[in-house]
Coordinates of C-alpha atoms and ligand atoms in Angstrom, one line a residue:
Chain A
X299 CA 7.2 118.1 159.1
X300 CA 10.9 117.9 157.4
X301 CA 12.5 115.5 160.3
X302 CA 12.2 111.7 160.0
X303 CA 11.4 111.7 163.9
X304 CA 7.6 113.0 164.1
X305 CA 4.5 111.1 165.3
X306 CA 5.6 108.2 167.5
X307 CA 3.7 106.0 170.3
X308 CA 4.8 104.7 173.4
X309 CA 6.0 100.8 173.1
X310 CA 3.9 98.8 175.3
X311 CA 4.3 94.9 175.2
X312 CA 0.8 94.5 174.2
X313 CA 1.5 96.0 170.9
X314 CA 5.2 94.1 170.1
X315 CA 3.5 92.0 167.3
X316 CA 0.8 94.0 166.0
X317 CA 3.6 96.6 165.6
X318 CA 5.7 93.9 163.0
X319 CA 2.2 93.6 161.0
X320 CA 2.2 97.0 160.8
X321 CA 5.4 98.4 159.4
X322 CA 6.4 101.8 159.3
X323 CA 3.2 103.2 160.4
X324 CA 5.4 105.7 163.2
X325 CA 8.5 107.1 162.7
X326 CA 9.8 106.5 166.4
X327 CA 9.0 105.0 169.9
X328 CA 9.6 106.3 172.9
X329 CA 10.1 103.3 176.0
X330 CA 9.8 102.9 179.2
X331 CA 13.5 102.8 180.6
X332 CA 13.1 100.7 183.6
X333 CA 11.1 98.7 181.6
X334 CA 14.0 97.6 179.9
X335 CA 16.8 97.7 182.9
X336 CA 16.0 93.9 183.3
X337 CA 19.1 91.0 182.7
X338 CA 17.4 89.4 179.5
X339 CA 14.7 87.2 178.7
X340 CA 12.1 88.6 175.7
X341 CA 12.0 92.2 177.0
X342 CA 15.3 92.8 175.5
X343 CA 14.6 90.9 172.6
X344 CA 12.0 92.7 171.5
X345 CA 13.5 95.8 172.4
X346 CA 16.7 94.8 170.3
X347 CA 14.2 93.4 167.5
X348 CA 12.4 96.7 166.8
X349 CA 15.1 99.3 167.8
X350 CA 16.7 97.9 164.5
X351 CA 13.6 99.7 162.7
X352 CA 12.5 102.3 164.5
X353 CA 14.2 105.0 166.0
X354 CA 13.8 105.2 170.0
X355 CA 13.2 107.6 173.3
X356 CA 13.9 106.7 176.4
X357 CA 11.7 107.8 178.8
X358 CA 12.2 107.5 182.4
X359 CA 9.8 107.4 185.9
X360 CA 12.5 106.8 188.6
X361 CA 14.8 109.9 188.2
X362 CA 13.8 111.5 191.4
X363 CA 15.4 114.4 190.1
X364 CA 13.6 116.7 192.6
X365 CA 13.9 114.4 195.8
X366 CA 16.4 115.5 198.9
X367 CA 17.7 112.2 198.5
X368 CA 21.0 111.8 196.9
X369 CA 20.9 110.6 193.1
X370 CA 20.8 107.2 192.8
X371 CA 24.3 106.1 191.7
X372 CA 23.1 102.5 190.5
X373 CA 20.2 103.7 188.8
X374 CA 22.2 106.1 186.8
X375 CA 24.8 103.7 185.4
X376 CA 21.7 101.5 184.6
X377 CA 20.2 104.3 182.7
X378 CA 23.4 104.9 180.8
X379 CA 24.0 101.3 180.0
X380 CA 20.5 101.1 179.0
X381 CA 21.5 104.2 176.3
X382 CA 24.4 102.7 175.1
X383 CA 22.2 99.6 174.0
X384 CA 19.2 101.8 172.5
X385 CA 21.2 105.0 171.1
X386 CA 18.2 106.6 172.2
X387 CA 17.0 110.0 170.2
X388 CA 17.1 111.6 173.7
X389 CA 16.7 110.5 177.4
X390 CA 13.9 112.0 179.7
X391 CA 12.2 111.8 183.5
X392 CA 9.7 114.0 184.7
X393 CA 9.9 117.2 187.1
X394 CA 9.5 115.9 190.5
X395 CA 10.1 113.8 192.9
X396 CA 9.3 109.8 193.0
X397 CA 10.2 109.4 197.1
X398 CA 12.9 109.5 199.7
X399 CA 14.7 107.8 202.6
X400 CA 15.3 104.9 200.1
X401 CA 11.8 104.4 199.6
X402 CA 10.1 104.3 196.2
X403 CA 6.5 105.8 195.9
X404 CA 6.3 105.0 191.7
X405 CA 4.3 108.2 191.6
X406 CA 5.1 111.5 190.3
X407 CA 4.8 113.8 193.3
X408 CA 5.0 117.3 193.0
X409 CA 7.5 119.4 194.0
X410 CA 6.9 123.1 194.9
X411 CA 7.6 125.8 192.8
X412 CA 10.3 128.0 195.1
X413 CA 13.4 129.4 194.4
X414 CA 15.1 126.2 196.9
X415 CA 13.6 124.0 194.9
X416 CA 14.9 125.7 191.6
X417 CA 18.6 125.5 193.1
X418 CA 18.4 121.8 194.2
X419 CA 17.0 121.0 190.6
X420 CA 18.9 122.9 188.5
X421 CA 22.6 121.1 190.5
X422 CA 21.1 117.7 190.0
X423 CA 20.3 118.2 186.4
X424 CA 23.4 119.0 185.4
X425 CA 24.9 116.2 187.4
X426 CA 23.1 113.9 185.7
X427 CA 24.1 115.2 182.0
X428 CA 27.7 115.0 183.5
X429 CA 27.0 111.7 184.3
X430 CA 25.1 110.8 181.2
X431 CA 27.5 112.5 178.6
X432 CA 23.8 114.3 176.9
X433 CA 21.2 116.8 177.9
X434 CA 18.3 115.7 179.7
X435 CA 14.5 116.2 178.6
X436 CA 12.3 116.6 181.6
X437 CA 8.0 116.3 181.5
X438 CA 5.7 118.8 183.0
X439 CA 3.6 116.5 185.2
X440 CA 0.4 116.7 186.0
X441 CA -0.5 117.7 190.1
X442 CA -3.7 117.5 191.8
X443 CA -2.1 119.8 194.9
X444 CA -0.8 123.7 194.9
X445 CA 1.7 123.9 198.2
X446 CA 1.8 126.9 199.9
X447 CA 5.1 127.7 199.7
X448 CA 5.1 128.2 195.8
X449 CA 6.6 131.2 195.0
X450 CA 6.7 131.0 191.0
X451 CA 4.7 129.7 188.7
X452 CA 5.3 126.0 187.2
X453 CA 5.9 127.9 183.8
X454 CA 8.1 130.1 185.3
X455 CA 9.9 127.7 187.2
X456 CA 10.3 125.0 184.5
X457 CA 11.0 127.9 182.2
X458 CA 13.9 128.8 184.8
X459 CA 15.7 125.4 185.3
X460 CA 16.1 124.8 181.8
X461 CA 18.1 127.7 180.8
X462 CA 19.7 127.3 184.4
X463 CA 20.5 123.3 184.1
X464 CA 20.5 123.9 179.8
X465 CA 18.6 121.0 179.9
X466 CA 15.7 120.3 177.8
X467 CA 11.7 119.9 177.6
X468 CA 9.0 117.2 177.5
X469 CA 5.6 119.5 176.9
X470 CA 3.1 117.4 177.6
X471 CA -0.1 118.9 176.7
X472 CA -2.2 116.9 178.0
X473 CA -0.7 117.7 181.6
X474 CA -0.9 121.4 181.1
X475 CA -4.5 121.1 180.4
X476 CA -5.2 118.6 183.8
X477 CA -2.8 120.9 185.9
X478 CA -4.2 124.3 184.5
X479 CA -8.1 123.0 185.6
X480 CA -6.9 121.9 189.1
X481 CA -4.9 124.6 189.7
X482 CA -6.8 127.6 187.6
X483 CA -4.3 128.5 185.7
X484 CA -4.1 129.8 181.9
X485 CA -3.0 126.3 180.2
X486 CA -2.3 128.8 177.2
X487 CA 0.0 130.9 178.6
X488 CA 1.5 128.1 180.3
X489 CA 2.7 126.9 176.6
X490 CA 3.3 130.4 176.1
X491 CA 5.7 130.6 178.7
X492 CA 8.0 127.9 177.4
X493 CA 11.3 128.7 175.8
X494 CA 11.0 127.6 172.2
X495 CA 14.5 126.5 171.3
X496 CA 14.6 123.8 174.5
X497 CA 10.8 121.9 173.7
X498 CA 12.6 118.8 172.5
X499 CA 9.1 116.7 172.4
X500 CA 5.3 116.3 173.0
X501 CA 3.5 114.7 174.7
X502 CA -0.3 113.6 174.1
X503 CA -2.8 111.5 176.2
X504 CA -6.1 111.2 178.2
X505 CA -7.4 111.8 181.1
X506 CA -10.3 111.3 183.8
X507 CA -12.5 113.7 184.9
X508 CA -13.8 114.1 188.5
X509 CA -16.0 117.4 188.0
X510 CA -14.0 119.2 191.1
X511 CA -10.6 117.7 189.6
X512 CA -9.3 116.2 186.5
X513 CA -7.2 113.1 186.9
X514 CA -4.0 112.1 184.7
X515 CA -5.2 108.4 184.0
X516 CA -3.9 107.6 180.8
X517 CA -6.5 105.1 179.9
X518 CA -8.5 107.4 177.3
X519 CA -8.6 109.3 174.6
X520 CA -7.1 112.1 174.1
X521 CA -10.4 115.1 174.7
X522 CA -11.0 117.8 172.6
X523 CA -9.8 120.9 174.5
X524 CA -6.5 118.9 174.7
X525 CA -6.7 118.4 170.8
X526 CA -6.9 122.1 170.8
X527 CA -4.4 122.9 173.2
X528 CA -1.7 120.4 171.0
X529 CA -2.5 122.9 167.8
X530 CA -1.6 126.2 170.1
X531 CA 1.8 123.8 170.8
X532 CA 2.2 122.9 167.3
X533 CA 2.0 127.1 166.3
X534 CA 4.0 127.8 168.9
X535 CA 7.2 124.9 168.8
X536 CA 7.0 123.7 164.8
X537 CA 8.8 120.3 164.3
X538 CA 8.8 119.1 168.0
X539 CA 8.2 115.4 167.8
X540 CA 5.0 114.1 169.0
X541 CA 3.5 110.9 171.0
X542 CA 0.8 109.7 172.5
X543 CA 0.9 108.2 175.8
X544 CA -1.6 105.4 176.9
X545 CA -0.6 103.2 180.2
X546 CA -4.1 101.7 180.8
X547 CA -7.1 100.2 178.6
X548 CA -5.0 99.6 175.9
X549 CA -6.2 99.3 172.8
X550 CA -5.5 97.8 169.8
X551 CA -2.4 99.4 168.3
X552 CA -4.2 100.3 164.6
X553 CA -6.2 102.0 167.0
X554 CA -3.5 104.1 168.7
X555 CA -2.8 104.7 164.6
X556 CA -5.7 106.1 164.1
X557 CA -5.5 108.7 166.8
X558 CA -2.2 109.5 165.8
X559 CA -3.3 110.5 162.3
X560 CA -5.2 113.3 164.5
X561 CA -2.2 114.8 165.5
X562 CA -1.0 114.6 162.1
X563 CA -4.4 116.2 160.7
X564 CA -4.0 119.1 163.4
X565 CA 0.3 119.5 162.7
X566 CA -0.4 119.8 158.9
X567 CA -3.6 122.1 159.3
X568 CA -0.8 124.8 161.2
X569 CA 1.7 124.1 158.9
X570 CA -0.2 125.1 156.3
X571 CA -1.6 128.1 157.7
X572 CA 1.5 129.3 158.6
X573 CA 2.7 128.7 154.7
X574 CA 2.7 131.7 152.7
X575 CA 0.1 132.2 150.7
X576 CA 0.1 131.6 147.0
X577 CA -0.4 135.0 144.9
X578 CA -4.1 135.3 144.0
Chain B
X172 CA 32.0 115.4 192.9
X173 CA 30.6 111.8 193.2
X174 CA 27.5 111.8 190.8
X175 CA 25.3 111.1 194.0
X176 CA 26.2 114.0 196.0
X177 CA 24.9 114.6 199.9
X178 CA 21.6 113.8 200.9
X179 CA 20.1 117.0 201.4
X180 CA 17.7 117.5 205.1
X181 CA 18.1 120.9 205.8
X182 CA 15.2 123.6 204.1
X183 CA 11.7 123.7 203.5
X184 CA 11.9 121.6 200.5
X185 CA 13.3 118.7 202.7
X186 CA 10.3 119.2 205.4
X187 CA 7.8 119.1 202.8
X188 CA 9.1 115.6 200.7
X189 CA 8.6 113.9 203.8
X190 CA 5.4 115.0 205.0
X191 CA 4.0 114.0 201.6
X192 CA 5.5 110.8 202.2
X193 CA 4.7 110.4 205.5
X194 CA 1.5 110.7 204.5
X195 CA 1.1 108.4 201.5
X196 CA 2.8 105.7 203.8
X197 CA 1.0 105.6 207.5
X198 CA -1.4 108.8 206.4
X199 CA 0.2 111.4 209.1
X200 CA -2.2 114.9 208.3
X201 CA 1.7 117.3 208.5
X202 CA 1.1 117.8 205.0
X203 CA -2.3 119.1 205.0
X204 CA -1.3 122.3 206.1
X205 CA 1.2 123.1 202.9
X206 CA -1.4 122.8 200.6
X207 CA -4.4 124.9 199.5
X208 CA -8.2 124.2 198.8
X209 CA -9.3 125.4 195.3
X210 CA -12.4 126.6 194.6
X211 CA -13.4 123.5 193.3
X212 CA -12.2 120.5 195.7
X213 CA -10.8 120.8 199.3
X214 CA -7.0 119.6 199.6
X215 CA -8.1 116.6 201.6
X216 CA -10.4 115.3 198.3
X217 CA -7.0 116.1 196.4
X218 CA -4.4 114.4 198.5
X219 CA -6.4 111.3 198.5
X220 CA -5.7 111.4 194.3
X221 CA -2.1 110.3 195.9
X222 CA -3.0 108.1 198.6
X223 CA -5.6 106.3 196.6
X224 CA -3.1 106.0 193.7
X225 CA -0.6 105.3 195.2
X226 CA -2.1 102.1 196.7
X227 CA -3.5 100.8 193.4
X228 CA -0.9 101.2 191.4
X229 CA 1.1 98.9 193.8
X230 CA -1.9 96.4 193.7
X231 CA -1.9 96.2 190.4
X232 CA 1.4 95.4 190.0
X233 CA 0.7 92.7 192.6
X234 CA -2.1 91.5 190.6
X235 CA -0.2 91.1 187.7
X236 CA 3.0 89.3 189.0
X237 CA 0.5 87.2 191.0
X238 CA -2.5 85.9 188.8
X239 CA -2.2 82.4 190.6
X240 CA -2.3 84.0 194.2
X241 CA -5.4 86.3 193.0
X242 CA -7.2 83.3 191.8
X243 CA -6.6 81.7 195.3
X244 CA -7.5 84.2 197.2
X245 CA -10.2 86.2 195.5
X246 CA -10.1 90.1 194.7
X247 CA -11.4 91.5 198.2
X248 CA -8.4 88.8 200.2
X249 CA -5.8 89.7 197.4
X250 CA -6.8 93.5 198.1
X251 CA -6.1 93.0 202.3
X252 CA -3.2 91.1 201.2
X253 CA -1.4 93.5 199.1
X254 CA -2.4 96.5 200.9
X255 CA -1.1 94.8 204.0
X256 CA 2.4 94.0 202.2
X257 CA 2.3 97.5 200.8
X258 CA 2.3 98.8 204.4
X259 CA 5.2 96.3 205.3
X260 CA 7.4 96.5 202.7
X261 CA 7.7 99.7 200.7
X262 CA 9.3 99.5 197.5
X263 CA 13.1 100.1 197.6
X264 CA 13.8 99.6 194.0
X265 CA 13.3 101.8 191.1
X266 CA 11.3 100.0 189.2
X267 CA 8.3 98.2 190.1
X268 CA 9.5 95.3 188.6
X269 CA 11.0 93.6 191.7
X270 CA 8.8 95.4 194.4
X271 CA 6.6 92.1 194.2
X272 CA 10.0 89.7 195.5
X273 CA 9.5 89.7 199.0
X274 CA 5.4 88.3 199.1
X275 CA 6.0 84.7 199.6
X276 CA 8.3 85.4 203.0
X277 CA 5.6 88.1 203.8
X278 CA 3.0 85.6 203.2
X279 CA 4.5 82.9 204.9
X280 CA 5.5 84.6 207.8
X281 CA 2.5 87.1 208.9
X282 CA -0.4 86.3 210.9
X283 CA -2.7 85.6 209.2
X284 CA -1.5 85.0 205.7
X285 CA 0.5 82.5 207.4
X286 CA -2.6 79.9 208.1
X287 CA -2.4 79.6 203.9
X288 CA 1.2 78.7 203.6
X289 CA -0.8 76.8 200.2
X290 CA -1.0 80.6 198.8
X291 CA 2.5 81.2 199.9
X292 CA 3.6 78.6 198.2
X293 CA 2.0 80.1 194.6
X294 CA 3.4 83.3 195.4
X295 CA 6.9 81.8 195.6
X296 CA 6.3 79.6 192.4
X297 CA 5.2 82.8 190.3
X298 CA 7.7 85.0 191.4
X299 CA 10.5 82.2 190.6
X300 CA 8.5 81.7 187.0
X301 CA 9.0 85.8 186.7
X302 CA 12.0 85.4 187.4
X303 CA 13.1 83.1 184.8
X304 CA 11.1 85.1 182.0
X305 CA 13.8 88.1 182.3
X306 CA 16.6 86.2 183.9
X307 CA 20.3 86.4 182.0
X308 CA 19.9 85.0 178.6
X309 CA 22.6 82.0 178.3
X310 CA 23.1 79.4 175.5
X311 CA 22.4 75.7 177.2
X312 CA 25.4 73.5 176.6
X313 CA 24.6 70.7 173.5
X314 CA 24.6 67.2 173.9
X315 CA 27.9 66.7 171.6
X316 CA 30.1 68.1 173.8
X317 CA 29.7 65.8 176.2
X318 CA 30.1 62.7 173.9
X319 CA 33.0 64.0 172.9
X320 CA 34.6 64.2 175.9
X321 CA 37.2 61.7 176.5
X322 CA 36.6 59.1 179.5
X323 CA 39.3 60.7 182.0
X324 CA 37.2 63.7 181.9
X325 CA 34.5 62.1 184.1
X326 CA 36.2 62.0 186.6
X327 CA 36.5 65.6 187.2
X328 CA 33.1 66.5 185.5
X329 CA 31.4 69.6 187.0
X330 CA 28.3 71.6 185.5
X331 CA 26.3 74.5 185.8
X332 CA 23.3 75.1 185.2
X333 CA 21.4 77.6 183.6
X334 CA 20.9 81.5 184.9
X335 CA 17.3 80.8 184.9
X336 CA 17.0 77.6 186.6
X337 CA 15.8 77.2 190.1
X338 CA 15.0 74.2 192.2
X339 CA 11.8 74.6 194.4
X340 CA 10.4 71.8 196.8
X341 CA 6.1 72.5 197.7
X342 CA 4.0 70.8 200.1
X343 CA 1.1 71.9 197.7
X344 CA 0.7 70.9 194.3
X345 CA 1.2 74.5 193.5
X346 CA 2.3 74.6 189.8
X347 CA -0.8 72.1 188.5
X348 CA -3.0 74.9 190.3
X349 CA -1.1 77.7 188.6
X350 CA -2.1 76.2 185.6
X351 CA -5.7 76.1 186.2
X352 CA -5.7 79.7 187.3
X353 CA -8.0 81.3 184.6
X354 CA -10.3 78.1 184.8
X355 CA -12.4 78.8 187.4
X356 CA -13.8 81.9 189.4
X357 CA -11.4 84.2 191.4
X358 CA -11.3 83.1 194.6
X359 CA -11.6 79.3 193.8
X360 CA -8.8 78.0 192.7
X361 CA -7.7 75.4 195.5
X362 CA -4.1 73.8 195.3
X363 CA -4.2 70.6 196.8
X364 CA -1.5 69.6 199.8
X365 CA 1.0 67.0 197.7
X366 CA 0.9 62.9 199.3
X367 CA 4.9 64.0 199.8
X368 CA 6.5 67.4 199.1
X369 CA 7.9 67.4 195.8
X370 CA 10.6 69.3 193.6
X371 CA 10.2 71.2 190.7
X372 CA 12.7 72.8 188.4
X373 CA 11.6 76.3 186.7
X374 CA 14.0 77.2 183.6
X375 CA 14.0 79.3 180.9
X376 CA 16.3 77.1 177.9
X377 CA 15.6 79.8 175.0
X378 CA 12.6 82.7 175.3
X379 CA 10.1 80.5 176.7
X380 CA 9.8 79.4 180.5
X381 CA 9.3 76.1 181.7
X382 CA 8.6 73.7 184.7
X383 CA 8.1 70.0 185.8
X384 CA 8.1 68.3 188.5
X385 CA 11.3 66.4 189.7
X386 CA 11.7 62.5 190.9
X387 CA 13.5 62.2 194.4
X388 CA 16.3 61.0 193.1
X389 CA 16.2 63.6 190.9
X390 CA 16.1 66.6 192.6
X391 CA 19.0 65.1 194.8
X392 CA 21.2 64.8 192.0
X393 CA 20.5 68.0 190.8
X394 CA 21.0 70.2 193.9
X395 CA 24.6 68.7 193.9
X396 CA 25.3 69.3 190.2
X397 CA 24.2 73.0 191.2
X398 CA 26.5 72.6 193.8
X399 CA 29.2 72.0 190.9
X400 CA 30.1 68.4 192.5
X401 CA 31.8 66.3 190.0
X402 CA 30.2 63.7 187.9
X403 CA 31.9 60.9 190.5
X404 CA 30.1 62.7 193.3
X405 CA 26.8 62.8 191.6
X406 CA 26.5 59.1 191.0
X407 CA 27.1 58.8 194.7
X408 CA 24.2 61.3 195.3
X409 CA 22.1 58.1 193.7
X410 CA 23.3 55.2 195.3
X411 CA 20.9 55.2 198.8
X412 CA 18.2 55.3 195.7
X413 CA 18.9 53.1 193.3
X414 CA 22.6 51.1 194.4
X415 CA 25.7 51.4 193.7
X416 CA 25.7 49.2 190.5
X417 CA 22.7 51.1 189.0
X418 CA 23.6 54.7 190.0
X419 CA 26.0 55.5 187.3
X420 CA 23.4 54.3 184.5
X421 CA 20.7 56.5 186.5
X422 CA 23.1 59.5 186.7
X423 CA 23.9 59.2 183.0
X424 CA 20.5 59.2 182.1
X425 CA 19.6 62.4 184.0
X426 CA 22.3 64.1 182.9
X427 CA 21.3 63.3 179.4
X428 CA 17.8 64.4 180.1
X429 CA 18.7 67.9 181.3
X430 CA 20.9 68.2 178.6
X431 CA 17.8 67.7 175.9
X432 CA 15.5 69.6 177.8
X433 CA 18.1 72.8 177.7
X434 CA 18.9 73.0 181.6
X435 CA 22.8 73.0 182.0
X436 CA 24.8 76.0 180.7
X437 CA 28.5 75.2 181.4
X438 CA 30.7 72.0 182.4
X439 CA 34.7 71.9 182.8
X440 CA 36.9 69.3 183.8
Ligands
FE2_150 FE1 3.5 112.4 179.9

């Protein structure tokens, strides 16, 4: 890969010092927003301390973008002070909805894949850029339910909203595969489906396994399948920065390294079949 | 347009939000019938993914911004206990940071948390300790600039103290507990009820937090400097405790004291 921005990890506070003994070993971070939207204290300090080395996304899980509540006005200037501190590479939430009434679930609920939903998605979007000045990058996420009243499918419909909203994409593999087993769905053609020009970033993480359904945990590494499932991405989206995700179990962040160097192993595998050949 | 825009109640997609809510907060079955069975797990198994999670997520955050509460209570009361605040005060705040804030009035005031007001008392200490960790950051005012104020301007003295700094008064010896919380098995950490209640100061002078316990006197004399009363003032504050001849000395020496130990962030005269 050409761009400076390519195999990142998520910035958790276990890692803040094992990440100054280890230098340069990713090319970005990607950070929990809200983690940040706090007055001071050592948060912000280390979030000042290693945004002067490493390029940063900020990556959001109380958008709401999908709720019937209105947009939260207070949350949004947070979110755009919080980018004038960072500069962030690019800003991004997930496609759903986190709760309503004023009440905050802190879980990424599903919406339903209808063409009311679309509508109601696409307006919000692009009040939000309005609001932020920049495009917005918004996650598959992983469900466990199908509604009934889904009319598309989620390719379709995320396909849809971004060139509707002209926002942007956060494929995260992982979540294809978990959504494609619980819903029986093609996870392949789900990438397939996905406008290459707006996949902005990837996603990579594990998951847990219940036999009937496959939870999105977090606290694992990353299977197989998904492994192969992150090469169809790489073919199909070249130079889309990657990260891997992990919110529980940490481990150690050479670790985390070391899993990342798989993602590098499978991005320069496709690269180099896609090279030209040398004459024989 | 205002950014937020209209609330929006009308349509299926309205309907559906809050049956799913509905049932994640008091379990109401209106959602069951908008989602299918796959051929793998009926939608009851895969609702509960969100009910279930749901729950522990919230737990854990409780467990995490109360260690010294967990340690008192044990996992299986901790679990009642946050599952029973869970129910009574949903989170109203995007992030989970301050959905914790309310436990000590929730503890202290519901039957039957309320026969421990002991663990109340640690919930109010460790919130007021997270508190200070992420408080405003501020620069505590140096011990020259005092000394090289001239006389006249003790009269009209005032201070403030740091963002960070509260003043808390405990029945329990609370904060020596808190302290002790990894030492013994969950469940067993006892704080024992204080021969008088006492004060305690939290701050946070640079990156680190800190707390002690506060003298009488002290506490007194410190609530009115919060209250920005003048230096004149203060030394009155002292005199039922130490006399009028001594209570200037006694103020002086405090105010010294705080100074040192990083606690006062502004003064004017
Ligand atoms: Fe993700």
């Amino acid at each position: 890969m050409s761009s400076q921005v390519d195999f990142g990890l998520g910035l958790r506070p276990d890692h803040y010092e094992e990440i100054v003994a280890n230098p340069g070993r990713v090319t970005w971070f990607e950070v929990l927003s809200e983690n940040y939207m706090v007055p001071g204290g050592r948060p912000l300090q280390w979030l000042d301390t290693l945004r002067r080395d490493y390029p940063m996304a900020m990556h959001g899980v109380s958008l709401s973008i999908g709720s019937i509540d209105p947009l939260d006005r207070g949350y949004l200037d947070a979110l755009k002070a919080l980018t004038e501190r960072i500069e962030p590479l690019w800003v991004s939430d997930h496609l759903c909805f986190t709760g309503l009434r004023g009440i905050n679930m802190h879980d990424l609920l599903p919406l339903p894949y209808t063409e009311e939903a679309l509508d109601h998605v696409a307006e919000r979007v692009m009040r939000v850029q309005d609001h932020l000045g920049r495009r917005l990058v918004l996650e598959n996420v992983s469900s466990y339910v199908t509604y009934a009243a889904s009319e598309l499918a989620e390719w379709d419909f995320i396909a849809g909203l971004a060139e509707r909203a002209d926002c942007e994409i956060l494929l995260d593999v992982n979540n294809v595969y978990v959504s494609a087993f619980n819903h029986e769905f093609d996870a392949y053609a789900f990438l397939r489906a996905m406008p290459t020009k707006r996949v902005r970033q990837f996603h990579l993480a594990g998951h847990l396994h219940k036999g009937t359904h496959i939870i999105d945990t977090h606290d694992h590494p990353i299977i197989p399948d998904v492994w192969d499932l992150y090469a169809e991405a790489v073919r199909l989206f070249p130079d889309v920065p990657t990260m891997i995700e992990r919110d529980a179990n940490i481990p150690p962040y050479v670790d985390l390294l070391a899993e990342l160097d798989t993602a590098r192993d499978i991005a320069l595998r496709v690269a180099r079949g896609r090279a030209p050949k040398a004459a024989e | 347009m205002s950014v937020g825009g209209p609330a929006t109640n009308a349509g299926s997609l309205g309907d559906l939000q809050r049956a799913f809510q509905d049932y994640l907060l008091s379990g109401s079955d209106r959602l069951t019938a908008s989602v299918h069975d796959t051929r793998k797990a009926d939608r009851t198994t895969l609702l509960e993914v969100y009910r279930d999670g749901y729950a522990l997520r919230l737990i854990e955050v409780l467990a995490n911004d109360y260690p010294g509460v967990m340690a008192m209570a044990g996992p299986a009361d901790f679990d009642y206990m946050a599952r029973s605040y869970i129910a009574a005060r949903p989170s109203r705040h995007p992030s989970v940071r301050w959905f914790g804030k309310d436990l000590a009035d929730f503890l202290a005031s519901t039957p039957p948390f309320d026969r421990s007001p002991a663990v109340a008392e640690m919930a109010r200490f460790e919130w007021t300790l997270g508190d200070a960790f992420d408080s405003p950051d501020a620069t505590p005012v140096g011990a020259d600039a005092l000394t090289a104020l001239p006389s006249v301007a003790w009269e009209t003295l005032s201070f403030t103290t740091l963002p960070s700094l509260h003043l808390l008064a405990f029945d329990f010896d609370v904060p020596r507990a808190w302290q002790r919380r990894d030492e013994q098995e969950p469940g067993n950490l006892a704080a024992d009820r204080a021969e008088a209640p006492t004060s305690w100061v939290i701050w946070r002078p640079q990156l680190t937090s800190n707390f002690r316990s506060l003298a009488a006197d002290e506490a007194t004399m410190l609530a009115a400097l919060m209250q920005e009363c003048p230096f004149p003032e203060l030394c009155e504050c002292l005199a039922p405790s130490v006399g009028e001849s001594g209570a200037v000395a006694r103020a002086a020496s405090l105010l010294r004291s705080w100074v040192e130990e990083g606690m006062i962030g502004s003064f004017r005269h």
